[in-house]
Structures are given as C-alpha cells and as structure tokens.
Coordinates of N, CA, C and O and ligand atoms in Angstrom, one line a residue:
M917 N 0.9 -0.8 -0.2 CA 0.3 0.3 0.0 C 1.3 0.8 0.2 O 1.8 1.8 0.9
L918 N 0.8 2.1 -0.8 CA 1.5 3.1 -0.9 C 0.7 4.4 -0.9 O -1.0 4.5 -1.5
V919 N 0.9 5.4 -0.1 CA -0.2 6.0 0.3 C 0.8 7.7 0.5 O 1.1 7.9 1.5
V920 N 0.1 9.0 0.5 CA 0.7 9.8 0.7 C -0.5 10.7 1.4 O -1.7 10.4 0.9
M921 N 0.1 11.6 2.4 CA -0.2 12.4 3.5 C -0.1 13.6 2.6 O 1.4 14.1 2.6
L922 N -1.5 14.0 2.3 CA -1.3 15.8 1.8 C -1.7 16.6 2.9 O -2.9 15.4 3.4
G923 N -2.2 17.8 3.1 CA -2.2 18.9 3.6 C -1.3 19.9 4.4 O -0.6 20.0 3.7
P924 N -2.4 21.4 4.1 CA -1.1 22.4 4.5 C -0.2 22.4 5.4 O -0.4 21.3 6.4
P925 N 0.1 23.5 5.8 CA 1.4 23.3 7.6 C 1.0 23.6 8.5 O -0.4 23.9 8.8
G926 N 1.0 21.7 9.5 CA 0.8 22.9 10.9 C -0.4 21.9 10.5 O -1.4 21.5 12.2
V927 N -1.2 20.7 9.8 CA -2.0 20.0 10.2 C -2.0 18.8 10.6 O -2.9 18.4 11.1
G928 N -1.2 18.9 11.1 CA -0.4 17.2 12.2 C -0.6 16.2 10.6 O -0.6 14.8 11.6
K929 N 0.7 16.2 9.4 CA 1.1 14.8 8.6 C 2.0 14.6 9.4 O 1.4 13.0 8.8
G930 N 2.8 14.7 9.8 CA 4.0 13.9 10.5 C 4.2 13.5 11.7 O 3.5 12.7 12.1
T931 N 2.7 14.2 12.5 CA 2.1 13.3 13.8 C 1.4 12.3 13.5 O 1.7 11.3 13.7
Q932 N 0.2 12.4 12.6 CA -0.5 11.2 12.3 C 0.6 10.2 11.2 O 0.0 9.4 11.6
C933 N 1.2 10.9 10.9 CA 2.1 9.4 10.0 C 3.0 8.6 11.1 O 2.8 7.8 10.5
G934 N 3.6 9.5 11.8 CA 4.4 8.4 13.0 C 3.3 7.7 13.9 O 4.0 6.7 13.4
R935 N 2.0 8.1 13.9 CA 1.1 7.1 14.5 C 0.7 5.8 13.4 O 1.0 4.9 13.9
L936 N 0.2 6.1 12.0 CA 0.5 5.0 11.1 C 1.7 4.1 11.4 O 0.6 2.9 11.0
V937 N 2.9 4.5 11.8 CA 3.9 4.3 11.2 C 4.7 3.0 11.7 O 4.2 1.5 11.9
T938 N 3.8 3.6 13.1 CA 3.7 2.4 14.5 C 2.5 2.0 14.8 O 3.0 0.3 14.8
H939 N 1.4 1.7 13.8 CA 0.2 1.0 14.1 C 0.2 -0.3 13.1 O -0.4 -1.1 13.1
L940 N 0.5 0.9 11.8 CA 1.2 -0.5 10.9 C 1.9 -1.1 10.1 O 2.0 -2.0 9.4
G941 N 3.4 -0.7 10.8 CA 4.6 -0.7 10.8 C 5.2 -0.8 9.1 O 5.4 -0.8 8.5
W942 N 4.6 0.7 8.2 CA 4.8 0.9 7.5 C 6.2 2.2 7.4 O 6.7 2.2 8.8
Q943 N 6.4 2.2 6.6 CA 8.3 3.0 6.5 C 8.0 4.5 5.5 O 6.0 4.5 5.4
V944 N 8.2 5.4 6.3 CA 7.9 6.8 6.2 C 8.9 7.7 5.1 O 9.9 7.3 5.9
V945 N 8.5 8.2 4.3 CA 9.3 9.4 3.2 C 9.2 10.3 3.6 O 8.3 10.9 3.6
S946 N 9.7 11.1 4.6 CA 9.5 12.6 5.3 C 10.3 13.8 4.9 O 12.1 13.4 4.8
T947 N 10.1 14.6 3.3 CA 11.3 15.1 2.6 C 11.6 16.2 3.8 O 12.7 16.4 4.0
G948 N 9.7 16.6 4.3 CA 10.4 17.9 5.5 C 11.9 17.3 6.9 O 13.2 18.2 7.2
A949 N 11.4 15.9 7.2 CA 12.5 15.3 8.1 C 14.3 15.3 7.4 O 14.9 15.1 8.3
M950 N 13.9 15.0 6.0 CA 15.3 14.8 6.0 C 16.1 15.7 5.3 O 17.0 16.2 6.0
L951 N 15.3 17.0 5.1 CA 16.3 18.1 4.9 C 16.3 18.3 6.1 O 17.4 19.0 6.6
R952 N 15.9 18.6 7.2 CA 16.2 18.8 8.4 C 17.4 18.2 9.2 O 18.0 19.0 9.5
Q953 N 17.1 17.3 8.5 CA 18.9 16.6 9.0 C 20.0 17.0 8.4 O 20.9 16.8 8.7
A954 N 19.7 16.7 6.6 CA 20.3 17.6 6.0 C 21.4 19.0 6.2 O 22.5 19.4 6.5
I955 N 20.0 19.6 7.4 CA 20.5 21.1 7.7 C 21.3 20.2 8.7 O 22.9 21.0 8.6
D956 N 21.0 19.7 10.1 CA 22.0 19.1 10.9 C 23.2 19.2 10.6 O 23.9 19.1 11.3
E957 N 23.2 18.5 9.5 CA 24.2 17.5 8.8 C 25.6 19.0 8.5 O 26.8 18.2 8.8
G958 N 25.0 19.3 8.4 CA 25.6 20.8 7.8 C 26.2 20.4 6.5 O 27.3 21.3 5.7
S959 N 25.2 19.5 5.1 CA 25.9 19.3 4.2 C 25.5 20.1 3.2 O 24.2 21.3 3.6
A960 N 26.1 19.8 1.4 CA 25.8 20.9 0.8 C 24.3 21.4 0.9 O 23.5 22.3 0.5
L961 N 23.1 20.4 0.6 CA 22.2 20.3 0.2 C 21.4 20.9 1.5 O 20.7 21.8 1.2
G962 N 22.3 21.0 2.8 CA 21.3 21.3 4.1 C 21.4 22.8 3.8 O 20.5 24.1 4.0
K963 N 22.2 23.4 3.4 CA 22.9 25.1 3.3 C 22.0 25.4 1.7 O 20.6 26.1 2.7
T964 N 21.5 24.3 1.0 CA 20.9 25.0 1.0 C 18.9 25.3 0.7 O 18.8 26.0 0.3
A965 N 19.0 24.1 1.0 CA 17.7 24.0 1.5 C 17.2 25.1 2.8 O 15.7 25.1 3.2
A966 N 17.5 24.8 3.7 CA 17.5 26.3 4.8 C 17.4 27.5 4.5 O 16.5 27.7 4.8
S967 N 18.2 28.0 3.1 CA 17.5 29.3 2.9 C 16.7 29.8 2.3 O 15.7 30.2 1.9
Y968 N 16.0 28.4 1.6 CA 14.4 28.5 1.3 C 13.4 27.8 2.9 O 12.6 28.4 2.7
M969 N 13.6 27.1 3.0 CA 13.1 26.5 4.3 C 12.3 27.9 5.5 O 11.4 28.1 5.7
N970 N 13.8 28.3 5.6 CA 13.5 29.5 6.6 C 12.9 31.1 6.2 O 12.3 31.5 6.8
A971 N 12.6 30.5 4.6 CA 11.9 32.2 4.1 C 10.3 31.7 3.5 O 9.6 32.1 3.3
G972 N 10.3 30.1 3.8 CA 9.2 29.9 3.9 C 8.4 28.7 2.4 O 7.5 29.2 2.1
K973 N 9.5 29.2 1.6 CA 9.0 28.3 0.1 C 8.9 27.2 0.6 O 10.2 26.5 0.8
L974 N 9.8 26.7 -1.0 CA 9.4 25.3 -1.5 C 10.9 25.0 -1.8 O 12.0 25.8 -2.3
V975 N 11.7 24.2 -1.5 CA 12.8 23.6 -2.0 C 12.7 24.0 -3.2 O 12.2 22.8 -3.4
P976 N 13.8 23.6 -4.1 CA 13.6 23.5 -5.3 C 13.4 21.6 -5.6 O 13.8 21.1 -5.9
N977 N 12.3 21.7 -6.4 CA 12.0 20.4 -6.8 C 13.2 19.8 -7.6 O 12.9 18.1 -6.8
Q978 N 14.2 19.9 -8.2 CA 15.2 18.9 -8.5 C 15.8 18.2 -7.9 O 16.1 17.4 -7.5
L979 N 15.9 19.5 -6.0 CA 16.4 18.4 -5.3 C 15.7 17.7 -4.1 O 16.6 17.2 -4.1
V980 N 14.8 18.1 -4.3 CA 13.4 17.3 -3.8 C 13.0 16.0 -4.2 O 13.2 14.7 -3.4
I981 N 13.5 15.7 -5.4 CA 12.6 14.8 -6.1 C 14.4 14.0 -6.4 O 13.5 12.5 -5.8
Q982 N 15.6 14.5 -6.1 CA 16.4 14.1 -5.9 C 16.9 13.0 -4.4 O 16.8 11.9 -4.5
V983 N 15.6 13.6 -3.7 CA 16.3 12.8 -2.5 C 15.7 11.8 -1.9 O 16.1 10.5 -1.3
V984 N 14.1 12.0 -2.6 CA 13.4 11.1 -2.5 C 13.9 9.8 -3.6 O 13.6 8.3 -2.9
Q985 N 14.1 10.0 -4.4 CA 14.9 9.3 -5.5 C 15.8 7.9 -5.0 O 15.7 7.0 -4.7
E986 N 16.8 8.8 -4.3 CA 17.7 8.0 -3.4 C 17.3 7.1 -2.1 O 17.6 5.9 -1.6
E987 N 16.4 7.7 -1.9 CA 15.4 6.7 -0.2 C 15.3 5.7 -0.9 O 15.1 4.6 -0.7
L988 N 14.6 5.9 -2.1 CA 13.8 4.7 -2.5 C 14.0 4.1 -2.8 O 14.0 2.5 -3.1
L989 N 15.3 4.5 -3.9 CA 16.1 3.0 -4.5 C 17.1 2.3 -2.6 O 17.3 1.6 -3.5
S990 N 17.5 3.4 -2.4 CA 18.0 2.0 -1.0 C 17.2 1.6 -0.4 O 17.9 0.8 0.0
R991 N 16.2 2.0 -0.3 CA 15.4 1.3 0.4 C 14.2 0.1 0.6 O 13.6 -0.8 0.8
G992 N 13.9 0.4 -1.3 CA 13.2 -0.3 -1.9 C 11.8 0.1 -1.8 O 11.9 0.0 -0.1
T993 N 10.9 0.0 -2.4 CA 9.2 -0.3 -1.8 C 8.5 -1.4 -1.1 O 8.9 -2.2 -2.1
G994 N 8.9 -1.8 0.5 CA 8.2 -2.2 0.8 C 7.1 -3.1 1.5 O 6.1 -2.6 -0.3
A995 N 6.2 -3.0 1.6 CA 4.3 -3.9 1.9 C 3.8 -2.1 1.3 O 3.0 -1.5 0.7
G996 N 4.0 -0.9 2.7 CA 3.7 0.3 3.3 C 4.5 1.1 3.2 O 5.7 1.3 3.6
W997 N 4.5 1.8 2.2 CA 5.1 3.9 2.0 C 3.7 4.5 2.8 O 2.7 4.4 1.8
L998 N 4.1 5.2 3.2 CA 3.6 7.0 3.2 C 4.5 7.9 3.3 O 6.0 8.0 3.2
F999 N 4.0 9.1 2.3 CA 4.6 10.2 1.6 C 4.4 11.0 2.5 O 2.9 11.5 2.6
D1000 N 5.1 11.4 3.9 CA 4.4 12.7 4.3 C 5.4 13.8 3.3 O 6.8 14.2 3.7
G1001 N 4.6 15.1 2.9 CA 5.3 15.8 3.0 C 5.9 16.2 1.4 O 6.4 17.0 1.2
F1002 N 4.8 14.9 0.8 CA 5.9 15.1 -0.2 C 4.7 13.6 -1.7 O 4.2 12.8 -0.9
P1003 N 4.4 13.9 -2.8 CA 4.9 15.5 -3.8 C 4.2 17.2 -2.4 O 3.2 17.1 -2.2
R1004 N 4.6 17.7 -3.1 CA 4.2 19.2 -2.7 C 4.0 20.6 -4.3 O 3.2 21.2 -4.1
T1005 N 4.4 20.0 -5.2 CA 4.2 20.3 -6.7 C 4.1 19.5 -7.6 O 3.9 17.8 -7.5
I1006 N 2.9 19.6 -8.9 CA 2.3 18.6 -9.8 C 3.6 18.1 -10.1 O 3.9 17.4 -10.5
E1007 N 4.7 19.1 -10.3 CA 6.4 18.7 -11.0 C 6.8 17.7 -10.2 O 7.1 15.8 -11.1
Q1008 N 6.1 17.8 -8.1 CA 7.0 16.4 -8.0 C 6.0 15.5 -7.4 O 6.1 14.4 -8.1
A1009 N 5.0 15.4 -8.0 CA 3.9 14.3 -8.3 C 4.4 13.3 -9.8 O 3.9 12.7 -9.4
E1010 N 4.2 14.2 -10.8 CA 5.0 13.3 -11.7 C 5.5 12.5 -11.7 O 6.1 11.4 -12.2
S1011 N 7.1 12.9 -11.0 CA 8.0 12.5 -10.5 C 7.5 11.2 -9.7 O 8.8 10.2 -10.1
L1012 N 7.4 11.8 -9.2 CA 7.1 10.5 -7.7 C 5.8 9.0 -9.1 O 6.4 7.9 -8.5
R1013 N 5.1 9.3 -9.5 CA 4.3 8.3 -10.5 C 5.8 7.6 -11.2 O 5.7 6.8 -11.5
R1014 N 6.0 8.1 -11.6 CA 6.8 8.1 -12.7 C 8.4 6.6 -12.0 O 8.9 5.9 -11.8
M1015 N 9.1 7.4 -10.8 CA 9.4 6.4 -9.7 C 9.3 5.1 -9.3 O 9.8 4.7 -9.6
L1016 N 7.5 5.4 -9.5 CA 7.1 4.2 -9.0 C 6.8 3.4 -10.0 O 7.0 1.7 -9.7
A1017 N 6.9 4.1 -11.4 CA 6.6 3.1 -12.6 C 7.6 2.1 -12.3 O 7.8 1.2 -13.2
T1018 N 8.7 2.5 -11.9 CA 9.7 1.9 -12.8 C 10.1 1.4 -11.8 O 10.6 -0.3 -12.2
M1019 N 9.2 1.4 -10.3 CA 9.8 0.1 -9.7 C 8.8 -1.3 -9.6 O 7.7 -2.1 -8.9
G1020 N 7.8 -1.1 -10.7 CA 6.2 -1.4 -11.1 C 5.1 -1.4 -9.8 O 4.5 -2.4 -9.4
R1021 N 5.1 -0.3 -9.5 CA 4.2 0.1 -7.5 C 3.6 1.6 -8.4 O 3.8 1.8 -9.6
E1022 N 2.8 2.1 -8.0 CA 1.7 2.8 -7.9 C 1.0 3.3 -7.0 O 0.7 2.7 -6.2
L1023 N 0.9 4.7 -7.0 CA -0.1 5.2 -5.1 C -1.5 4.0 -5.5 O -2.1 4.1 -6.5
D1024 N -1.8 4.1 -3.9 CA -3.3 3.1 -3.7 C -3.6 4.7 -3.5 O -5.8 4.7 -3.4
H1025 N -3.4 5.6 -2.1 CA -4.4 5.9 -1.9 C -3.7 8.0 -1.7 O -2.2 7.6 -1.0
V1026 N -4.3 8.5 -1.4 CA -4.3 10.0 -1.2 C -4.6 10.8 -0.1 O -5.9 10.4 -0.3
I1027 N -4.2 10.7 1.5 CA -5.1 11.7 2.4 C -5.1 13.1 2.7 O -4.1 13.1 2.6
L1028 N -5.7 13.3 2.3 CA -6.0 15.4 2.1 C -6.5 15.5 3.9 O -7.6 14.7 4.5
L1029 N -5.2 15.9 4.1 CA -5.9 15.7 6.1 C -6.3 17.4 6.1 O -5.2 18.4 5.4
T1030 N -7.0 18.1 5.7 CA -7.6 19.8 6.2 C -7.9 20.4 7.3 O -8.3 19.7 8.5
A1031 N -7.9 21.3 7.5 CA -8.3 21.9 8.8 C -8.1 23.6 8.9 O -7.7 24.1 7.9
D1032 N -9.2 24.4 9.5 CA -9.1 25.7 8.8 C -7.6 26.6 8.9 O -6.9 26.3 10.0
E1033 N -7.5 28.2 9.0 CA -5.9 28.5 8.8 C -6.2 29.4 10.5 O -4.6 28.9 10.2
V1034 N -6.9 29.3 10.8 CA -6.4 29.8 12.7 C -6.3 28.8 13.2 O -5.5 29.3 13.8
E1035 N -6.8 27.7 12.7 CA -6.4 26.3 13.7 C -4.8 26.0 13.4 O -4.3 25.8 14.4
L1036 N -4.7 26.2 11.8 CA -3.2 25.7 11.2 C -1.9 27.4 12.0 O -1.3 26.9 12.0
R1037 N -2.0 27.9 11.7 CA -1.2 29.0 12.6 C -1.4 28.9 13.7 O 0.2 29.3 14.0
Q1038 N -2.5 28.7 14.7 CA -2.0 28.2 16.0 C -0.9 27.1 16.8 O -0.6 27.0 17.3
R1039 N -1.3 25.9 16.0 CA -0.8 24.6 16.1 C 0.5 25.0 15.6 O 1.6 24.3 16.5
M1040 N 1.3 26.1 14.3 CA 2.3 26.2 13.7 C 3.0 26.9 15.7 O 4.3 26.8 16.2
L1041 N 2.4 28.0 15.3 CA 3.2 29.1 16.7 C 3.3 28.0 18.1 O 4.1 28.0 18.7
Q1042 N 2.5 27.4 18.4 CA 2.1 26.2 19.3 C 3.6 25.4 19.4 O 4.5 25.2 19.7
R1043 N 3.4 24.8 18.1 CA 5.2 24.0 17.7 C 6.0 24.4 17.8 O 7.3 23.7 18.4
A1044 N 6.1 25.6 17.3 CA 7.7 26.3 18.0 C 8.2 26.9 19.0 O 9.3 26.7 20.0
T1045 N 7.2 26.7 19.9 CA 7.4 26.9 21.5 C 8.0 25.2 22.1 O 9.4 25.4 22.2
I1046 N 6.7 24.2 21.3 CA 7.6 22.6 21.5 C 8.4 22.9 21.1 O 9.3 22.1 22.0
E1047 N 8.5 22.4 19.5 CA 9.8 21.9 18.9 C 11.4 22.6 18.8 O 12.4 22.2 18.0
G1048 N 10.8 24.5 18.5 CA 11.2 25.2 18.3 C 12.0 24.9 16.8 O 13.3 25.9 17.0
R1049 N 10.7 24.5 16.1 CA 11.7 24.5 15.0 C 11.7 26.0 14.2 O 10.9 27.1 14.3
S1050 N 12.8 26.6 12.9 CA 13.3 27.4 12.8 C 12.3 28.3 11.7 O 12.3 28.9 11.9
D1051 N 11.3 27.4 11.3 CA 10.0 27.4 10.2 C 9.3 27.9 10.8 O 8.0 28.8 10.3
D1052 N 9.1 28.3 12.4 CA 7.5 28.9 12.8 C 7.4 30.0 13.2 O 7.2 29.7 14.6
T1053 N 8.5 31.0 12.6 CA 7.8 31.9 13.2 C 6.5 32.7 12.2 O 6.1 32.2 11.5
P1054 N 5.8 33.7 13.1 CA 4.5 34.1 12.4 C 4.8 34.9 10.9 O 4.4 34.4 10.2
E1055 N 6.2 35.4 10.9 CA 5.8 34.8 9.0 C 6.3 34.5 8.4 O 5.8 34.5 7.3
T1056 N 7.5 33.0 8.5 CA 7.6 32.3 7.9 C 6.0 31.5 7.7 O 5.7 30.9 7.0
I1057 N 5.0 31.4 8.9 CA 4.2 31.0 9.1 C 3.7 31.2 8.1 O 2.4 30.1 6.8
A1058 N 3.3 32.6 8.3 CA 2.4 32.8 6.8 C 2.7 32.2 5.4 O 1.9 32.6 3.9
E1059 N 4.1 33.2 5.0 CA 4.9 32.6 3.5 C 4.0 31.3 3.4 O 3.8 30.4 2.4
R1060 N 4.4 30.2 4.6 CA 4.5 28.8 4.1 C 2.7 28.2 3.6 O 2.1 28.2 2.9
L1061 N 1.6 29.1 4.3 CA 0.1 28.8 4.3 C -0.3 29.3 2.7 O -0.9 29.0 1.5
V1062 N 1.0 30.6 2.3 CA 0.4 31.0 1.4 C 1.1 30.8 -0.4 O 1.1 29.4 -1.3
T1063 N 2.6 30.1 0.1 CA 3.4 28.6 -0.5 C 2.6 27.8 -0.7 O 2.4 27.0 -1.9
Y1064 N 1.6 26.9 0.2 CA 0.7 26.2 0.4 C -0.3 26.1 -0.9 O -0.8 25.1 -1.5
R1065 N -1.2 26.9 -0.9 CA -2.1 28.0 -1.5 C -2.4 27.4 -2.8 O -2.6 27.3 -4.1
Q1066 N -1.1 27.9 -3.2 CA -0.2 28.8 -5.0 C 0.1 27.3 -5.0 O -0.2 27.1 -6.5
Q1067 N 0.8 26.5 -4.9 CA 1.6 25.3 -5.5 C 1.8 24.2 -4.8 O 1.4 23.1 -6.1
T1068 N 0.8 23.8 -4.2 CA -0.1 22.3 -3.7 C -0.9 22.3 -3.7 O -1.5 20.7 -4.0
R1069 N -2.1 23.5 -3.5 CA -2.7 22.8 -3.6 C -3.9 22.5 -4.9 O -4.2 21.4 -5.1
P1070 N -3.1 22.7 -5.3 CA -3.8 22.4 -7.3 C -3.0 21.1 -7.4 O -4.2 20.0 -7.7
L1071 N -2.6 20.0 -6.1 CA -2.6 18.5 -5.8 C -3.2 17.9 -5.5 O -3.9 16.8 -5.9
I1072 N -4.8 18.8 -5.6 CA -5.9 18.3 -4.6 C -6.6 17.8 -6.0 O -7.1 16.6 -5.7
E1073 N -7.0 19.2 -6.8 CA -7.7 18.6 -7.7 C -7.0 17.0 -8.8 O -7.7 16.7 -9.0
F1074 N -5.8 17.0 -9.0 CA -4.7 16.4 -9.8 C -5.1 15.0 -9.3 O -5.1 14.0 -9.5
Y1075 N -5.1 14.7 -8.0 CA -5.0 13.3 -7.3 C -6.3 12.9 -6.9 O -7.1 12.0 -7.5
R1076 N -7.0 14.5 -6.6 CA -9.4 14.3 -7.4 C -9.9 13.1 -8.3 O -10.4 12.6 -8.5
S1077 N -9.0 14.2 -8.9 CA -9.1 13.7 -11.1 C -9.2 12.0 -11.6 O -9.1 11.5 -12.0
R1078 N -8.2 11.3 -10.3 CA -7.7 10.5 -10.5 C -8.0 9.9 -9.1 O -8.2 8.1 -9.9
G1079 N -9.0 9.8 -9.0 CA -9.7 9.0 -7.6 C -9.1 7.9 -7.1 O -9.2 7.5 -6.7
L1080 N -8.3 9.2 -6.4 CA -7.1 8.5 -5.2 C -7.5 9.7 -4.0 O -6.9 9.1 -2.7
L1081 N -7.7 10.3 -3.5 CA -8.5 11.5 -3.1 C -9.1 11.0 -1.9 O -10.5 10.5 -1.8
R1082 N -8.9 10.8 -0.4 CA -9.7 10.0 0.4 C -9.6 11.7 1.8 O -8.4 12.1 2.0
E1083 N -10.3 12.7 1.8 CA -10.7 13.5 2.3 C -10.8 13.2 4.3 O -12.0 12.4 4.3
V1084 N -10.1 13.6 5.3 CA -10.1 13.8 6.0 C -10.3 14.9 6.9 O -9.1 15.3 7.5
D1085 N -11.2 15.6 7.6 CA -11.0 16.6 8.8 C -10.0 16.1 9.4 O -9.7 15.4 10.8
G1086 N -8.6 17.3 9.7 CA -7.5 17.0 10.6 C -8.4 18.3 11.9 O -7.2 18.2 12.7
M1087 N -9.1 18.3 12.2 CA -8.9 19.0 13.7 C -9.7 18.2 14.5 O -10.3 17.1 14.2
G1088 N -9.7 18.9 15.9 CA -9.4 17.9 16.7 C -8.3 17.3 17.1 O -7.4 17.7 17.1
S1089 N -8.5 15.5 18.2 CA -6.9 15.7 19.3 C -6.7 14.8 18.3 O -7.4 14.2 16.8
P1090 N -5.6 14.8 18.5 CA -4.7 13.5 17.0 C -5.6 11.9 17.4 O -5.1 11.6 16.1
D1091 N -5.7 11.4 18.9 CA -6.6 10.8 18.5 C -7.6 10.2 17.7 O -7.9 9.3 17.1
E1092 N -8.5 11.4 17.3 CA -10.0 11.5 16.8 C -9.0 11.4 15.0 O -9.9 11.0 14.8
V1093 N -7.6 12.2 14.6 CA -7.9 12.2 13.5 C -7.3 11.2 13.0 O -7.8 10.9 11.9
F1094 N -6.8 10.5 14.0 CA -6.5 9.1 13.8 C -7.1 7.9 13.6 O -7.5 6.7 12.4
A1095 N -8.3 8.1 14.7 CA -9.4 7.2 14.0 C -10.0 7.1 12.8 O -10.4 6.8 11.7
R1096 N -9.9 8.8 11.7 CA -10.6 8.8 11.1 C -9.7 8.7 9.5 O -10.7 8.1 8.7
I1097 N -8.3 9.2 9.8 CA -7.4 8.3 8.9 C -7.9 7.0 8.9 O -7.7 6.6 7.1
L1098 N -8.0 6.5 9.6 CA -8.0 4.5 9.7 C -8.9 4.0 9.3 O -9.4 3.2 8.4
A1099 N -10.0 4.7 9.5 CA -11.9 4.9 8.5 C -11.5 5.0 6.9 O -12.3 4.3 6.4
A1100 N -10.8 6.1 6.6 CA -10.5 6.7 5.5 C -10.0 5.6 4.9 O -10.2 5.4 3.7
L1101 N -9.1 5.1 5.6 CA -8.3 3.4 4.6 C -9.1 2.4 4.4 O -9.9 2.2 5.3
P1102 N -8.5 1.4 3.2 CA -9.3 0.4 3.5 C -9.1 -1.0 4.3 O -8.1 -0.2 5.4
P1103 N -9.8 -1.5 4.9 CA -9.8 -2.8 5.7 C -8.2 -2.7 5.7 O -7.7 -3.5 6.8
D1104 N -8.1 -3.6 4.8 CA -6.6 -4.8 4.6 C -5.8 -3.6 4.6 O -4.5 -4.1 5.9
A1105 N -5.7 -2.1 5.0 CA -4.0 -1.2 5.1 C -4.3 -1.2 6.7 O -3.1 -1.2 7.5
A1106 N -5.7 -0.7 7.5 CA -5.9 -0.4 8.7 C -5.5 -1.8 9.4 O -5.3 -1.5 10.6
T1107 N -5.7 -3.2 9.0 CA -5.1 -4.6 10.0 C -3.3 -4.1 9.9 O -2.8 -5.8 9.9
G1108 N -3.1 -3.6 9.0 CA -1.4 -3.9 8.7 C -1.3 -5.3 7.4 O -0.4 -5.4 7.4
T1109 N -2.2 -5.6 6.7 CA -1.5 -6.6 6.0 C -1.6 -6.3 4.8 O -1.1 -7.0 4.1
G1110 N -2.0 -4.6 4.1 CA -2.1 -4.2 2.4 C -1.3 -3.9 1.4 O -0.5 -3.7 3.0
Ligands
AMP2554 P1 7.2 20.1 6.6 O1 8.3 19.0 7.3 O2 7.1 18.9 5.5 O3 6.7 21.2 7.4 O4 8.4 21.0 5.9 C1 9.7 21.8 5.9 C2 10.2 23.1 5.0 O5 10.9 22.1 4.1 C3 8.8 23.1 4.3 O6 8.0 24.3 4.1 C4 9.6 23.0 2.9 O7 10.6 24.5 2.7 C5 10.4 22.0 2.9 N1 10.1 20.9 2.1 C6 9.2 19.9 3.2 N2 9.3 18.7 1.8 C7 8.6 19.9 1.0 C8 9.0 19.2 -1.0 N3 8.4 18.3 -1.4 N4 9.2 20.1 -1.9 C9 9.3 21.0 -1.5 N5 10.4 21.5 -0.4 C10 10.1 20.7 0.6

C-alpha cells in the first residue's frame, strides 16, 4: 500500500504519519525531516535547503526529487509506504508517478488532511514553542500558507481527478484524527496486511 499524506502546513501530517508507522509498521518518507537532517549535518544540500525553508518557500523540485529517488532506491518499496510532505508540486507528483512506475508500483491512496487557517496558525505557533522549529515564526508561517495555496493545493484536483483522494477532517485531537484516517483507509490497510 502506497499512501501520500497531503495537507497544509501545521495540519498534523507528521504526527499522523508517525502514528501510522507505529500502528501499521509502514515506512515513511518525510522530505521535511530529511531536509532538516541535511541541515543538522551541515551538508551542501542542507545549506541550500535552509535558505528556502527559513523563508517559507519550497526547496527546488529537482533537489527534493533527487532526495526521494535516492531514498526509494536505497530502501526499495516494501509492503507499506507513506509519503509525508511529498509531493508538494505537480512536477513532484509526476516524478513520483514515474519513479514508482519504474518499480512496478503506483499510489493507492492520497489522504488529504484539512483544517481551517486559524487553527493551522495556532498549531504552528505552539509547535514553535515545543519543538523550536526555525521555520515556525509568524512571518514564515504566513509565507508557508501562501506557498501551500499557490503550489501544493493544485495537487488536490490532480489526485481527485485520478480517483485517489480521501479527504479527512484534521480538526480535533490527534486521537480523533487518527481514527478518521484509519476509517478512510481500506480495511486491509488498517489491519496492517495491505
Ligand atoms: P514539513 O516538515 O513537511 O512541513 O517541511 C518543512 C519545509 O521543508 C517546507 O516548508 C519546505 O521548505 C521544505 N520541504 C519539505 N518537503 C518539501 C517538498 N516536497 N518540496 C519542497 N520543499 C519541501
């Protein structure tokens, strides 16, 4: 089962992907986490990525696609994979489709987590205090929401028109949202056998 977790910044993609990994034993590809790791390591990729991330912009497609490609090639696609925060542009979505096709695989579902912007801003500001993420400042948060609207939101229609989209209300407690996600996935996925 190959699943993309789509949604605006702050909606809880990372939290819910973590739960799915624990619950279903799936693997996760989180481009945000991989980029933050590159920054911590002080690599060339990290230095380039930081300038975009701290401005609330997307890291260029080519760089992110390369990171994902290397990850998929080194780990191979096992039974279950979750893509957290990737793709974020139509170009990335097309690349992902091609990468998976070369492995004889295709996406099964795209979960769209939704929440209103007031809630998203609050969650990100709260996260700034708890996790100390350098891109959770009020200015960067505003910019990330604009970036989402302009560059990532078109993916909703892209995946809806392909019959892959499952919309899940991301408001409420992490437990409530997690239960909704499990209900939105087919039964074989939720028991971990899919
Ligand atoms: P996230 O942890 O998913 O919220 O990502 C944090 C930041 O990393 C984003 O605001 C972007 O600057 C960058 N980033 C993560 N994933 C991608 C992606 N798929 N394409 C471009 N930039 C990304």
